[in-house]
PDB file of C-alpha atoms in Angstrom:
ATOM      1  CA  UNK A   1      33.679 -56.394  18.464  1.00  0.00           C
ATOM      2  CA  UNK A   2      32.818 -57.358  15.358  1.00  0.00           C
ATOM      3  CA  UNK A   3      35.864 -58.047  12.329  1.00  0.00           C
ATOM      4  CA  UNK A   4      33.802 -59.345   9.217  1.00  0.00           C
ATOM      5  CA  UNK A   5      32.143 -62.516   8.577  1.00  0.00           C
ATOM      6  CA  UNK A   6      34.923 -64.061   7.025  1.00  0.00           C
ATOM      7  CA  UNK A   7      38.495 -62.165   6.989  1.00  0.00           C
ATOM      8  CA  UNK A   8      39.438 -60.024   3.842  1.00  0.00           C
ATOM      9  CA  UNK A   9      39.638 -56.543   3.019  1.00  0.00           C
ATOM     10  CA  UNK A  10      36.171 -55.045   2.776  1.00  0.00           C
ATOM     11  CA  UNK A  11      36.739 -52.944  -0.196  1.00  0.00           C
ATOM     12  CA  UNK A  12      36.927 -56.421  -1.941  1.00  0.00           C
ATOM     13  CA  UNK A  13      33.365 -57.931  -0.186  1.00  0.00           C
ATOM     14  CA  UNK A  14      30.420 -57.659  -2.538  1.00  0.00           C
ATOM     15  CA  UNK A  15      27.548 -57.095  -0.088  1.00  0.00           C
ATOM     16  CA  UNK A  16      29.208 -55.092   2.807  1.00  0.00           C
ATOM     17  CA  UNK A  17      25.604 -54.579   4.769  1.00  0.00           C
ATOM     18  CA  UNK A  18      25.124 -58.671   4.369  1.00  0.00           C
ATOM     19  CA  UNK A  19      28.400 -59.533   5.781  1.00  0.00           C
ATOM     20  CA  UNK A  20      28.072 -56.977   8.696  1.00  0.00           C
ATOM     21  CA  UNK A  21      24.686 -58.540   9.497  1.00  0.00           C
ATOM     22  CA  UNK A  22      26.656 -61.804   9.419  1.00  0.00           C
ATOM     23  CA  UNK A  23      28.991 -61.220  11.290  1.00  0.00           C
ATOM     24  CA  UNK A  24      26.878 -59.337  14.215  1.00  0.00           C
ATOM     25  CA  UNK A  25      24.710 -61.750  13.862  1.00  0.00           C
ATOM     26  CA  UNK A  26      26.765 -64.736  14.319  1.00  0.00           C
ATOM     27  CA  UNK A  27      28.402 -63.075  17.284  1.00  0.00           C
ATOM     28  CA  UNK A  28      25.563 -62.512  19.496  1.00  0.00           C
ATOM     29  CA  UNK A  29      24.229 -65.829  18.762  1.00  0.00           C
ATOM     30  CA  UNK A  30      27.218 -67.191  20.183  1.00  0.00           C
ATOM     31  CA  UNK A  31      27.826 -64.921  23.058  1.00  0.00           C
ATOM     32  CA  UNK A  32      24.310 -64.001  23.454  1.00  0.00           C
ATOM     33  CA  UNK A  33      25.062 -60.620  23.092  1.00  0.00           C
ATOM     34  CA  UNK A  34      25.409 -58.375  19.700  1.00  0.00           C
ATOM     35  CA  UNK A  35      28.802 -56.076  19.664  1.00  0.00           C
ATOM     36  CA  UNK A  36      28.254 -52.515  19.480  1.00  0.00           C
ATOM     37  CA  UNK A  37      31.895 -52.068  17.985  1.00  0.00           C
ATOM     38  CA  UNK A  38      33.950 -53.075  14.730  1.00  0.00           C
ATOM     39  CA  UNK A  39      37.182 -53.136  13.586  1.00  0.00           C
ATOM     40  CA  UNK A  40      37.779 -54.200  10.137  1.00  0.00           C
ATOM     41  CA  UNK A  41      39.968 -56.745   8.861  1.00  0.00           C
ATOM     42  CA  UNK A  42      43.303 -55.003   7.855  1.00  0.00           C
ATOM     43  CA  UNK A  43      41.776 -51.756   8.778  1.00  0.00           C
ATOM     44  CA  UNK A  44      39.966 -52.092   5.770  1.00  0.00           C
ATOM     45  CA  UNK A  45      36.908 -49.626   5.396  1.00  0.00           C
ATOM     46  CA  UNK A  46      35.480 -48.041   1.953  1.00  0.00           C
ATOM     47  CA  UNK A  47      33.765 -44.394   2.095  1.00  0.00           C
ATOM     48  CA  UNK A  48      30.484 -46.225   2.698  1.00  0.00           C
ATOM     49  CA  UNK A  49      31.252 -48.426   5.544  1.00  0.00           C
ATOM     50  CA  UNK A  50      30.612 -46.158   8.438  1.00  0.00           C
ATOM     51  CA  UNK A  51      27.387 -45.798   7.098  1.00  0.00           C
ATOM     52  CA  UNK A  52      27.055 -49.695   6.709  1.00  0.00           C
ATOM     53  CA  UNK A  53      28.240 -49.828  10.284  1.00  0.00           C
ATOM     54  CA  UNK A  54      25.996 -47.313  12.166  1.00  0.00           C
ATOM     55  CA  UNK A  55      23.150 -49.140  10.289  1.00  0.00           C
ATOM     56  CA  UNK A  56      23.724 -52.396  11.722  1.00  0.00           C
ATOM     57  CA  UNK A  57      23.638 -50.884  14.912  1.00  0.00           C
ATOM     58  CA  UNK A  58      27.565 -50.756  15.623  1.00  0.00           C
ATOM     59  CA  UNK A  59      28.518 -47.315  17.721  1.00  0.00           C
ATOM     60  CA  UNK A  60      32.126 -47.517  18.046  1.00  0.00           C
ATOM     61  CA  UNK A  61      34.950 -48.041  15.290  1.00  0.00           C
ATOM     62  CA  UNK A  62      38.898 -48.937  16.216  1.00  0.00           C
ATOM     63  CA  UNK A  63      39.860 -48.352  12.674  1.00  0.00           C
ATOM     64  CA  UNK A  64      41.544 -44.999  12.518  1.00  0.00           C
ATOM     65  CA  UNK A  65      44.884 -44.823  13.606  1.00  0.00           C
ATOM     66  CA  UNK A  66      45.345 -41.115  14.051  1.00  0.00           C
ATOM     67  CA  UNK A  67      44.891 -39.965  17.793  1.00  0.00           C
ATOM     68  CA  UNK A  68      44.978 -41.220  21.215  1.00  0.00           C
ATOM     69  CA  UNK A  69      41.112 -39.879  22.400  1.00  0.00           C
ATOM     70  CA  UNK A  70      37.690 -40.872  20.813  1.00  0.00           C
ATOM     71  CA  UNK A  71      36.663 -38.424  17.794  1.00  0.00           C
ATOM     72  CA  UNK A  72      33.167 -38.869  16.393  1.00  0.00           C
ATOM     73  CA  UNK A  73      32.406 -39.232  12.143  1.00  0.00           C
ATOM     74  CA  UNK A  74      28.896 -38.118  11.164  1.00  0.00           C
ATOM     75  CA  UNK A  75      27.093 -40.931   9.321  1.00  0.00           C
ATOM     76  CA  UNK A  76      22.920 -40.689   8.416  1.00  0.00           C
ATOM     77  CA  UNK A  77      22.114 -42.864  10.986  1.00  0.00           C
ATOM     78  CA  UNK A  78      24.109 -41.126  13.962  1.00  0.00           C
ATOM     79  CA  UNK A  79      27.432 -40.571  14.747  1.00  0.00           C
ATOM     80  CA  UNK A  80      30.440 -43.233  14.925  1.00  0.00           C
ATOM     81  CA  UNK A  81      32.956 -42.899  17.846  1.00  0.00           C
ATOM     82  CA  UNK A  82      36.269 -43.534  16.634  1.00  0.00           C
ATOM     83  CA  UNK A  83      38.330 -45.080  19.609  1.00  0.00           C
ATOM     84  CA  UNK A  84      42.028 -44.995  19.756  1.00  0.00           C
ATOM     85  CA  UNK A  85      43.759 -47.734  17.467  1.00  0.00           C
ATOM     86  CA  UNK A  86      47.713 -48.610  16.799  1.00  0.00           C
ATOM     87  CA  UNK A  87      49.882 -49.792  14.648  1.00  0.00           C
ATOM     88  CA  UNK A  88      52.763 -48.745  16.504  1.00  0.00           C
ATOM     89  CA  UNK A  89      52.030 -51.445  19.346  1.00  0.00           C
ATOM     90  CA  UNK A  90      50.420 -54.073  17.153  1.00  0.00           C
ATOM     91  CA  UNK A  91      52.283 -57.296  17.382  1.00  0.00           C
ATOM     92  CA  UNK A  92      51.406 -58.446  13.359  1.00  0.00           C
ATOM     93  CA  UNK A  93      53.452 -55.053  12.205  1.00  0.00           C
ATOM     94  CA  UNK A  94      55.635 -55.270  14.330  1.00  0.00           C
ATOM     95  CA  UNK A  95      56.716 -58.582  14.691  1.00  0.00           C
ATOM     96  CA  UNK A  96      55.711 -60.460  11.693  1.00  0.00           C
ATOM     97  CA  UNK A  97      55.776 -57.445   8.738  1.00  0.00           C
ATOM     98  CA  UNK A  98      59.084 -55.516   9.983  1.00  0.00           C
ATOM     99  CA  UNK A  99      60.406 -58.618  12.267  1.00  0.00           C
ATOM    100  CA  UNK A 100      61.415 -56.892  15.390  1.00  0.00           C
ATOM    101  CA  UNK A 101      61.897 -59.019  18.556  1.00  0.00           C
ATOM    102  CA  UNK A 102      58.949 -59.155  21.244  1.00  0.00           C
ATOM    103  CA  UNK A 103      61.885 -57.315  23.684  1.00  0.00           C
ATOM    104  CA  UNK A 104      61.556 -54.260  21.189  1.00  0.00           C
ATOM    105  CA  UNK A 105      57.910 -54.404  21.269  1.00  0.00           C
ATOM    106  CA  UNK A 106      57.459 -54.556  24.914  1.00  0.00           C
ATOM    107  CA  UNK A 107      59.625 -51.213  24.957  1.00  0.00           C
ATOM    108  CA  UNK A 108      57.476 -49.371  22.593  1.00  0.00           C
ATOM    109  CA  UNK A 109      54.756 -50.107  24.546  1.00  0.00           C
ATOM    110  CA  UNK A 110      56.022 -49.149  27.655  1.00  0.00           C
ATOM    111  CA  UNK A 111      57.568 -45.801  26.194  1.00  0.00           C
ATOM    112  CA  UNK A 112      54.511 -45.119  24.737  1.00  0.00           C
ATOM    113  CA  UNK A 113      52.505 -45.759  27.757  1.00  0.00           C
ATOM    114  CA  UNK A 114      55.048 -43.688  29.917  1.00  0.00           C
ATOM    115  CA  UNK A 115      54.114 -40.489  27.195  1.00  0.00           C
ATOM    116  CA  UNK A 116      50.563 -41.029  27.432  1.00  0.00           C
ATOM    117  CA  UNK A 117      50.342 -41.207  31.155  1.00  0.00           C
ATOM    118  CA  UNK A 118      52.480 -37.917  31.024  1.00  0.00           C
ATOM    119  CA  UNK A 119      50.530 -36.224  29.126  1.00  0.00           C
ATOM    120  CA  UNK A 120      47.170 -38.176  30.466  1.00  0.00           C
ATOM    121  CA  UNK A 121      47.631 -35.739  33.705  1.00  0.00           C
ATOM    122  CA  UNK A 122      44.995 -32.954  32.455  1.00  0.00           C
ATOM    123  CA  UNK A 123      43.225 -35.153  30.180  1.00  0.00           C
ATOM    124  CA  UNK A 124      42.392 -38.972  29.911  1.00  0.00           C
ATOM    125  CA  UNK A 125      44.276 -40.614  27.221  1.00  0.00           C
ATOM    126  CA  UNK A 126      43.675 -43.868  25.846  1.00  0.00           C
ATOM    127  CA  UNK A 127      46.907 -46.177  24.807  1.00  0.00           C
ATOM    128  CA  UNK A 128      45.463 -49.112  22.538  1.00  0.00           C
ATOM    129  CA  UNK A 129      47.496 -52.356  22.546  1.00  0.00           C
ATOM    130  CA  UNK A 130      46.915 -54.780  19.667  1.00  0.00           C
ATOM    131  CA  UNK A 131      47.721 -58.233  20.597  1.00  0.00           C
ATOM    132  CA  UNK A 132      46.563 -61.963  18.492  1.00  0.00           C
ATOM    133  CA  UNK A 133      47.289 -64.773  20.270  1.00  0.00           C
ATOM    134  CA  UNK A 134      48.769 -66.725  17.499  1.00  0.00           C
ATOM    135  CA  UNK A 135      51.587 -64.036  17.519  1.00  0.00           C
ATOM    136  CA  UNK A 136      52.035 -62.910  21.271  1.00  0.00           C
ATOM    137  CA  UNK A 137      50.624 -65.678  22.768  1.00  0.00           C
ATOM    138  CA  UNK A 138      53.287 -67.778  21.760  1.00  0.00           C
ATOM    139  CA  UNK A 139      55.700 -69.949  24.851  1.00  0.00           C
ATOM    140  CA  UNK A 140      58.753 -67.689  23.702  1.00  0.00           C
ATOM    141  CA  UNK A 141      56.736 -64.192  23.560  1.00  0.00           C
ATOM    142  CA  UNK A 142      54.422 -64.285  25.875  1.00  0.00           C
ATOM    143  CA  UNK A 143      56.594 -62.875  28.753  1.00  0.00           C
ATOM    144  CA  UNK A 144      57.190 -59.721  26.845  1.00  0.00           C
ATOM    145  CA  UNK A 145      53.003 -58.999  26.956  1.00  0.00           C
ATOM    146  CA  UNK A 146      53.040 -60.303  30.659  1.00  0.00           C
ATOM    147  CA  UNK A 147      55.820 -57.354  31.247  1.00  0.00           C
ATOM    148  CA  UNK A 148      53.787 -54.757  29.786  1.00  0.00           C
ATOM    149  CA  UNK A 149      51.175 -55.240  31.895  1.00  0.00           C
ATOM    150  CA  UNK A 150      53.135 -55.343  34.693  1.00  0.00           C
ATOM    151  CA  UNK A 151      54.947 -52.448  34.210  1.00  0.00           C
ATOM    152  CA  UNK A 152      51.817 -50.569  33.407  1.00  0.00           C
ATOM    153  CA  UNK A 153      49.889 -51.372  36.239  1.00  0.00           C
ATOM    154  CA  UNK A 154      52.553 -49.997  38.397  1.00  0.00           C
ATOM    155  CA  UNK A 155      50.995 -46.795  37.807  1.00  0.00           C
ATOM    156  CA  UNK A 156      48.306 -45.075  39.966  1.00  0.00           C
ATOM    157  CA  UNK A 157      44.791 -44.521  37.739  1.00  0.00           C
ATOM    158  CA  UNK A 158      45.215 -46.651  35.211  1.00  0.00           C
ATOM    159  CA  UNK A 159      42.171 -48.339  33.437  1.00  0.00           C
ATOM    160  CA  UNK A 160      42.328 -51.717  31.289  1.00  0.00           C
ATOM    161  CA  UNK A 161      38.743 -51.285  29.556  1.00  0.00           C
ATOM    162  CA  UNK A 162      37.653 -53.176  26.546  1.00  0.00           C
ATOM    163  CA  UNK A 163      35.770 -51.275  23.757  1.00  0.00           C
ATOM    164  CA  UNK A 164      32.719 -50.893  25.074  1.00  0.00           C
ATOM    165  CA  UNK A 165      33.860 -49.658  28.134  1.00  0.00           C
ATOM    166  CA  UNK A 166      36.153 -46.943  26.646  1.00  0.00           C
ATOM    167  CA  UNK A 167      32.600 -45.796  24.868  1.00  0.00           C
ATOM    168  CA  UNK A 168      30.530 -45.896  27.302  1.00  0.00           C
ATOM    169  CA  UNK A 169      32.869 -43.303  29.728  1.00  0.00           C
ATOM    170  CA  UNK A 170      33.337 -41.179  26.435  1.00  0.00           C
ATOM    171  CA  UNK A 171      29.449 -41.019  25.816  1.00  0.00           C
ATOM    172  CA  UNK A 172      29.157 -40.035  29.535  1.00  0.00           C
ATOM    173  CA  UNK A 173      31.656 -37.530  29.689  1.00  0.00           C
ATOM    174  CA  UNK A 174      31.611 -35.797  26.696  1.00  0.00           C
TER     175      UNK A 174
END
């Protein structure tokens, strides 16, 4: 998914449409293929990037943090999914802005997951886990991810989708 050309709020970038193009651009160069997603840097957006977005051809958005299934935002050139984001199991909040330990973060994800599974038994739910290398990745954290994962895929029915995958089931199901 795309996250800006270079990283900085995008309330603060002069040519929003420009450095979406950019960044798209640069991305499927690379990869050979152009994302269909975005999630801004900070969770940055202004009241015209949706429409900046869905013009560039991006279909999916992680940056609203307010529920844990796809919603749709009507923009001019079609409507933007909104896919499940956190904050709550992000490791930059909660390991580097209110320094908890990764041990405390692997238990909010897990009691979150345990909730959403719960409640997941009459209708999908999606649990979003935020991760940067730099942060869990590290020698000393990186067993706290491993256990999340481990203790997650205990569980019968579980999905680990990327983006694109999340949208494409919502597009065919809703």
């Amino acid at each position: 998914m795309g996250h800006s050309y270079e990283q900085g709020p995008i309330h603060n970038e002069k040519d929003q449409p420009g450095m979406i193009r950019r960044c798209l651009d640069t991305i499927g160069q690379f990869t050979g293929k152009r994302p269909v997603g975005w999630l801004g840097p900070g969770l940055t957006e202004t009241y015209e990037t949706p429409e900046h977005l869905t013009a560039a051809g991006i279909k999916y958005i992680g940056d609203w943090v307010y529920d844990d299934e796809p919603t749709e935002i009507a923009t001019a050139n079609g409507p933007l999914v909104t896919l499940p984001y956190t904050v709550e199991c992000n490791d930059i909040p909660m390991m580097i802005i209110q320094h908890h330990e990764a041990a405390y973060w692997t238990q909010k994800c897990v009691d979150t997951f345990e909730r959403l599974y719960k409640e997941g038994a009459d209708r999908p739910k999606i649990m979003a886990i935020a991760i940067h290398p730099y942060i869990s990745g590290q020698p000393f954290r990186i067993k706290y991810l491993e256990e999340v994962y481990a203790r997650i895929a205990k569980f019968k029915g579980v999905l680990h989708w990327n983006g694109e995958q999340i949208l494409d089931w919502y597009l065919k199901a809703r």
